[in-house]
Amino acid sequence: MDDIPVEPRLETPAGGRLDSWKEIASYLRRSVRSVQRWEAEEGMPVHRHVHAKAGTVYAFASELDVWWKERGAILAEKNGAEQGDPAEVEPATAEATGELAPSSPGRSRGTAWVGFGFVAAVLAVGSIAWLSRNGSNAVDASRRALPLQARDWVLVAGFENRTGEKLFDGTLEYALGRELSNSRYVNVASRDRIGDTLRLMRKPPDTRLDASLAREVCQRDGEIRALLTGRVEKVGSKYVFSVELVDPKQGASLAGFSEESTGADGSLAAMRRISDRVRSALGEALAPEDRERPSLAKVTTSNLRALRLYSQADALMGAGVGQYHDGQSSADELLRQAVAEDPSFASAYIHLAHALRNQGRPAEEYLPYAETALRLSEATTERERYFIRGSHYYFSGETEKAIAAWEALVSLHPDHGWAVGGLTSLYKLPRDLDKIMQIEARLADAHPRNFSFNWHAGYNYVVWKRDAARADPYLRRANELVTPEVLDKDRWAASWLDLLPFTQLWLKGDMTSAAPELDRVAAKLDSLARGARDMFAVKTVLSYLAIGRNEAASRAAEKIFDPVVRNDALAQISFFRGDARALEDQLRFPGNRDLGGPSPGWWETIAIFQARAGLTSEARRYVKAVEGPEDRLQLHNVPGEIALRQGKLANAIVELEKGANLAPEWNRQAPSYFLGAESLAAALEKEGDTERALEVLEQASERKFQAIINNNSGAYWLRTRLALARLYRRVGRFEDARAVEADLSKLLALADADHPMLLELERLRGA
């Protein structure tokens, strides 16, 4: 039973912070035992210091005020039932703000009780709505502002779900982050960026971020200026969503925001309102279009609540632009509710099938939903019907039928991003190249403010058609759309775009102009955030290697945050320097290697180096880690290199030929492709098959454009050309050898004076 203290209420401390259980209890005019129980049972907001020693707690008066408004009536009612003579119990309030009046100590208990039931009930729910309607409430007004500047970074932590309802798990933080990403003022840290820091903490990159872990991520990142933590709870029939703005350096709560909805399907609207208030609190003036975003999808259902649930799921899955995000598991719970509300809701069934499949669930889980959607699709619009048919055929493996349905849909609705995404995944290169380019260009034209769409359209013209004039409008548009958020989320594309002037000049052999372009990119590395810097630095390293400037490459490598990626970049530099001792030390460097890598073929290149150095177990570990038949097509080079090292020439040739012939097109331009060609030619020459060795090197030599434009593999291509020049000389084709050597000398015109390839070219010319 709670005691009724008689001591006077403490003054609110400076900064509103209460630094012990005693201060918290005194502020609330309760005993320490009572407030400790409230923290455990009633969710009273109490914080613990980072070192987490017992008893080192603190709280903020303004947070306690809000919490009391939400829980006060219920707690007072419990207290009355236990004591039989309930007393007026009210926390100290932020009197300095002039918004919350203190209680009157002169009233009698009996008088207080007469009106308490009604007033408390209003405070428990109604006051939250009052706070929600006012952009600057007592919580906001009583806290100091965070000095955020335009384009600073914020991180959204995982919401604490106190409702017990699964659909809120992972949904709210994703929804809030997505809403904030519409801002032109703040940038939301992406999962890729967060994953970079989590890897350094030896945690899986998809680890859920509670408030404590999120704060540590902010501190380790060093450039995330604000942290948003949140919770959802149910008060009667209403859902209350609370978000706190925290200074990650100090751990201080700077502002609080609260919204409510009468049902779970109002959660995304609540997140949108909170997002707008957060943006305003951080100093952003919202444009009219930010306030007028449509919230309901245009799909067929007679049930409004089902439509709202579907629209929330659609937003979580990618907002209909063909880009699947992290919200799949949260979306499937919303979609299950939508089809429960309306069992004839065809579009909800097909979305549910997509959400399950995108989580890697087995076909027996998602196919029944696709079949139901197909059966119900005749009662839908033409747009829905074509998408459902194409999706069903796609799921069931009927590729040509899926293509036909989605092509019909795109011809009618060019901006249907999901159909476009589906088609590009089903089309085959080079057979369907023109179709891919046509629909992606159409998508870019329909979304002129979308970086990804415009970059893809321009990239296609550059890479596949080598048509700079057609690419130019899209790439100029994409350049104008590069923001810190784009740099964070589309790192590979943004770095490719920034290095394009260099790569084009390199292809022309204009090193005098190419080198300054590369220096320009290198000069901006220090200004980039962690994840973007690593990607840009990796590509800068590889580009410097392509012009023979190993020292400049080393300086760029030192800018890389991730220790494993930095070490492996230095390993590639040691390889081109011919420094075998340093290379072996770097190849033994411990650490986890994400198979995706910072660029295609990155980790496979390191595995090849390990095989060549005799580090067989390390090289085989990479091979064992790769899963899936498509991925394994690119793995023949590593076992081929191991066999070659072990003197098993016949086995080496078999594996390396598979590496050359079976690798997918996108991997026939990576460093591993050129290294494999170099080793295969050497093995064939040892076997006496010089003609075939020449053919292998000549085929690889023809891929100059692909080497530099996509993978920055120019340095590896240079090695292949040098091997070709050597072989030409050995078979007496001296004129061909001199032509290759002259080309190499031109590309290495600005190389370091002691560069091994440059020295060998001088030796060959003098021979």
GROMACS .gro file of N, CA and C in nm, residues 466-538:
model
  219
  466ARG      N    1   2.708   0.291  -7.404
  466ARG     CA    2   2.821   0.382  -7.420
  466ARG      C    3   2.778   0.509  -7.492
  467ASP      N    4   2.662   0.557  -7.454
  467ASP     CA    5   2.600   0.673  -7.518
  467ASP      C    6   2.596   0.787  -7.415
  468ALA      N    7   2.704   0.865  -7.409
  468ALA     CA    8   2.715   0.972  -7.310
  468ALA      C    9   2.609   1.080  -7.331
  469ALA      N   10   2.576   1.108  -7.456
  469ALA     CA   11   2.478   1.213  -7.484
  469ALA      C   12   2.341   1.178  -7.428
  470ARG      N   13   2.297   1.053  -7.449
  470ARG     CA   14   2.166   1.012  -7.396
  470ARG      C   15   2.169   1.004  -7.243
  471ALA      N   16   2.284   0.969  -7.188
  471ALA     CA   17   2.295   0.956  -7.042
  471ALA      C   18   2.295   1.092  -6.973
  472ASP      N   19   2.344   1.193  -7.041
  472ASP     CA   20   2.372   1.322  -6.977
  472ASP      C   21   2.253   1.384  -6.903
  473PRO      N   22   2.132   1.392  -6.961
  473PRO     CA   23   2.022   1.455  -6.888
  473PRO      C   24   1.990   1.384  -6.756
  474TYR      N   25   1.995   1.253  -6.758
  474TYR     CA   26   1.964   1.177  -6.636
  474TYR      C   27   2.074   1.194  -6.531
  475LEU      N   28   2.200   1.191  -6.575
  475LEU     CA   29   2.310   1.201  -6.480
  475LEU      C   30   2.320   1.343  -6.423
  476ARG      N   31   2.292   1.443  -6.505
  476ARG     CA   32   2.290   1.581  -6.451
  476ARG      C   33   2.181   1.594  -6.346
  477ARG      N   34   2.066   1.536  -6.375
  477ARG     CA   35   1.956   1.539  -6.279
  477ARG      C   36   1.996   1.466  -6.150
  478ALA      N   37   2.057   1.350  -6.165
  478ALA     CA   38   2.100   1.273  -6.047
  478ALA      C   39   2.203   1.352  -5.966
  479ASN      N   40   2.296   1.420  -6.035
  479ASN     CA   41   2.397   1.500  -5.965
  479ASN      C   42   2.333   1.609  -5.880
  480GLU      N   43   2.228   1.669  -5.932
  480GLU     CA   44   2.159   1.775  -5.858
  480GLU      C   45   2.084   1.720  -5.737
  481LEU      N   46   2.057   1.590  -5.738
  481LEU     CA   47   1.978   1.530  -5.630
  481LEU      C   48   2.066   1.464  -5.523
  482VAL      N   49   2.198   1.476  -5.536
  482VAL     CA   50   2.286   1.416  -5.435
  482VAL      C   51   2.280   1.498  -5.307
  483THR      N   52   2.237   1.434  -5.200
  483THR     CA   53   2.229   1.495  -5.067
  483THR      C   54   2.308   1.406  -4.972
  484PRO      N   55   2.333   1.453  -4.850
  484PRO     CA   56   2.398   1.363  -4.753
  484PRO      C   57   2.324   1.232  -4.734
  485GLU      N   58   2.191   1.236  -4.745
  485GLU     CA   59   2.114   1.112  -4.730
  485GLU      C   60   2.139   1.018  -4.848
  486VAL      N   61   2.146   1.073  -4.968
  486VAL     CA   62   2.178   0.991  -5.085
  486VAL      C   63   2.317   0.932  -5.070
  487LEU      N   64   2.413   1.014  -5.023
  487LEU     CA   65   2.549   0.964  -5.002
  487LEU      C   66   2.551   0.850  -4.903
  488ASP      N   67   2.459   0.853  -4.808
  488ASP     CA   68   2.456   0.749  -4.705
  488ASP      C   69   2.386   0.623  -4.756
  489LYS      N   70   2.274   0.640  -4.827
  489LYS     CA   71   2.192   0.525  -4.866
  489LYS      C   72   2.232   0.467  -5.001
  490ASP      N   73   2.279   0.551  -5.092
  490ASP     CA   74   2.315   0.505  -5.227
  490ASP      C   75   2.465   0.529  -5.250
  491ARG      N   76   2.545   0.472  -5.161
  491ARG     CA   77   2.688   0.502  -5.161
  491ARG      C   78   2.756   0.460  -5.290
  492TRP      N   79   2.725   0.339  -5.334
  492TRP     CA   80   2.792   0.290  -5.454
  492TRP      C   81   2.757   0.377  -5.573
  493ALA      N   82   2.628   0.408  -5.589
  493ALA     CA   83   2.585   0.488  -5.703
  493ALA      C   84   2.643   0.629  -5.696
  494ALA      N   85   2.642   0.689  -5.577
  494ALA     CA   86   2.692   0.826  -5.564
  494ALA      C   87   2.842   0.832  -5.592
  495SER      N   88   2.916   0.733  -5.545
  495SER     CA   89   3.061   0.733  -5.570
  495SER      C   90   3.090   0.706  -5.717
  496TRP      N   91   3.014   0.617  -5.779
  496TRP     CA   92   3.029   0.592  -5.923
  496TRP      C   93   3.008   0.721  -6.001
  497LEU      N   94   2.904   0.795  -5.964
  497LEU     CA   95   2.870   0.919  -6.033
  497LEU      C   96   2.981   1.023  -6.016
  498ASP      N   97   3.036   1.033  -5.896
  498ASP     CA   98   3.138   1.133  -5.869
  498ASP      C   99   3.270   1.100  -5.940
  499LEU      N  100   3.296   0.972  -5.958
  499LEU     CA  101   3.421   0.930  -6.024
  499LEU      C  102   3.407   0.917  -6.176
  500LEU      N  103   3.286   0.937  -6.228
  500LEU     CA  104   3.265   0.918  -6.371
  500LEU      C  105   3.354   1.008  -6.457
  501PRO      N  106   3.372   1.137  -6.425
  501PRO     CA  107   3.463   1.218  -6.508
  501PRO      C  108   3.604   1.159  -6.514
  502PHE      N  109   3.653   1.108  -6.400
  502PHE     CA  110   3.786   1.046  -6.400
  502PHE      C  111   3.789   0.923  -6.490
  503THR      N  112   3.690   0.835  -6.474
  503THR     CA  113   3.693   0.710  -6.552
  503THR      C  114   3.683   0.738  -6.702
  504GLN      N  115   3.605   0.839  -6.740
  504GLN     CA  116   3.593   0.871  -6.882
  504GLN      C  117   3.725   0.924  -6.939
  505LEU      N  118   3.795   1.006  -6.860
  505LEU     CA  119   3.925   1.058  -6.903
  505LEU      C  120   4.030   0.947  -6.907
  506TRP      N  121   4.024   0.854  -6.813
  506TRP     CA  122   4.116   0.741  -6.812
  506TRP      C  123   4.098   0.658  -6.939
  507LEU      N  124   3.973   0.636  -6.977
  507LEU     CA  125   3.946   0.559  -7.099
  507LEU      C  126   4.003   0.627  -7.223
  508LYS      N  127   4.007   0.760  -7.221
  508LYS     CA  128   4.063   0.834  -7.334
  508LYS      C  129   4.215   0.839  -7.330
  509GLY      N  130   4.273   0.796  -7.217
  509GLY     CA  131   4.419   0.802  -7.203
  509GLY      C  132   4.470   0.939  -7.165
  510ASP      N  133   4.381   1.028  -7.121
  510ASP     CA  134   4.419   1.166  -7.084
  510ASP      C  135   4.452   1.171  -6.935
  511MET      N  136   4.572   1.125  -6.899
  511MET     CA  137   4.608   1.120  -6.758
  511MET      C  138   4.629   1.259  -6.699
  512THR      N  139   4.671   1.353  -6.782
  512THR     CA  140   4.694   1.490  -6.733
  512THR      C  141   4.565   1.551  -6.678
  513SER      N  142   4.452   1.519  -6.740
  513SER     CA  143   4.322   1.569  -6.692
  513SER      C  144   4.258   1.474  -6.591
  514ALA      N  145   4.287   1.345  -6.606
  514ALA     CA  146   4.223   1.246  -6.518
  514ALA      C  147   4.272   1.258  -6.374
  515ALA      N  148   4.403   1.278  -6.355
  515ALA     CA  149   4.459   1.282  -6.220
  515ALA      C  150   4.398   1.392  -6.134
  516PRO      N  151   4.383   1.517  -6.184
  516PRO     CA  152   4.318   1.619  -6.101
  516PRO      C  153   4.174   1.586  -6.064
  517GLU      N  154   4.102   1.519  -6.155
  517GLU     CA  155   3.965   1.478  -6.122
  517GLU      C  156   3.965   1.380  -6.005
  518LEU      N  157   4.063   1.289  -6.006
  518LEU     CA  158   4.072   1.192  -5.897
  518LEU      C  159   4.114   1.261  -5.768
  519ASP      N  160   4.207   1.356  -5.779
  519ASP     CA  161   4.249   1.432  -5.659
  519ASP      C  162   4.130   1.508  -5.600
  520ARG      N  163   4.041   1.557  -5.686
  520ARG     CA  164   3.921   1.628  -5.638
  520ARG      C  165   3.836   1.537  -5.550
  521VAL      N  166   3.815   1.414  -5.595
  521VAL     CA  167   3.734   1.320  -5.517
  521VAL      C  168   3.806   1.287  -5.386
  522ALA      N  169   3.937   1.265  -5.392
  522ALA     CA  170   4.013   1.232  -5.271
  522ALA      C  171   4.006   1.345  -5.170
  523ALA      N  172   4.005   1.469  -5.218
  523ALA     CA  173   4.006   1.584  -5.127
  523ALA      C  174   3.878   1.595  -5.045
  524LYS      N  175   3.770   1.535  -5.093
  524LYS     CA  176   3.643   1.548  -5.021
  524LYS      C  177   3.621   1.435  -4.921
  525LEU      N  178   3.712   1.337  -4.912
  525LEU     CA  179   3.689   1.222  -4.825
  525LEU      C  180   3.667   1.263  -4.679
  526ASP      N  181   3.746   1.358  -4.632
  526ASP     CA  182   3.735   1.399  -4.491
  526ASP      C  183   3.598   1.459  -4.459
  527SER      N  184   3.530   1.512  -4.559
  527SER     CA  185   3.401   1.577  -4.534
  527SER      C  186   3.284   1.480  -4.536
  528LEU      N  187   3.310   1.354  -4.572
  528LEU     CA  188   3.201   1.257  -4.585
  528LEU      C  189   3.177   1.183  -4.454
  529ALA      N  190   3.053   1.142  -4.434
  529ALA     CA  191   3.018   1.061  -4.317
  529ALA      C  192   3.077   0.922  -4.332
  530ARG      N  193   3.078   0.848  -4.222
  530ARG     CA  194   3.152   0.723  -4.212
  530ARG      C  195   3.126   0.626  -4.328
  531GLY      N  196   3.001   0.586  -4.349
  531GLY     CA  197   2.972   0.486  -4.451
  531GLY      C  198   3.006   0.534  -4.590
  532ALA      N  199   2.967   0.659  -4.622
  532ALA     CA  200   2.997   0.713  -4.754
  532ALA      C  201   3.148   0.728  -4.772
  533ARG      N  202   3.217   0.769  -4.667
  533ARG     CA  203   3.362   0.786  -4.680
  533ARG      C  204   3.430   0.654  -4.715
  534ASP      N  205   3.388   0.545  -4.650
  534ASP     CA  206   3.451   0.416  -4.679
  534ASP      C  207   3.432   0.376  -4.824
  535MET      N  208   3.310   0.395  -4.876
  535MET     CA  209   3.284   0.357  -5.015
  535MET      C  210   3.365   0.444  -5.111
  536PHE      N  211   3.362   0.576  -5.090
  536PHE     CA  212   3.436   0.667  -5.177
  536PHE      C  213   3.586   0.639  -5.168
  537ALA      N  214   3.635   0.612  -5.046
  537ALA     CA  215   3.778   0.588  -5.028
  537ALA      C  216   3.822   0.460  -5.099
  538VAL      N  217   3.741   0.354  -5.088
  538VAL     CA  218   3.774   0.228  -5.157
  538VAL      C  219   3.787   0.252  -5.306
   0.00000   0.00000   0.00000
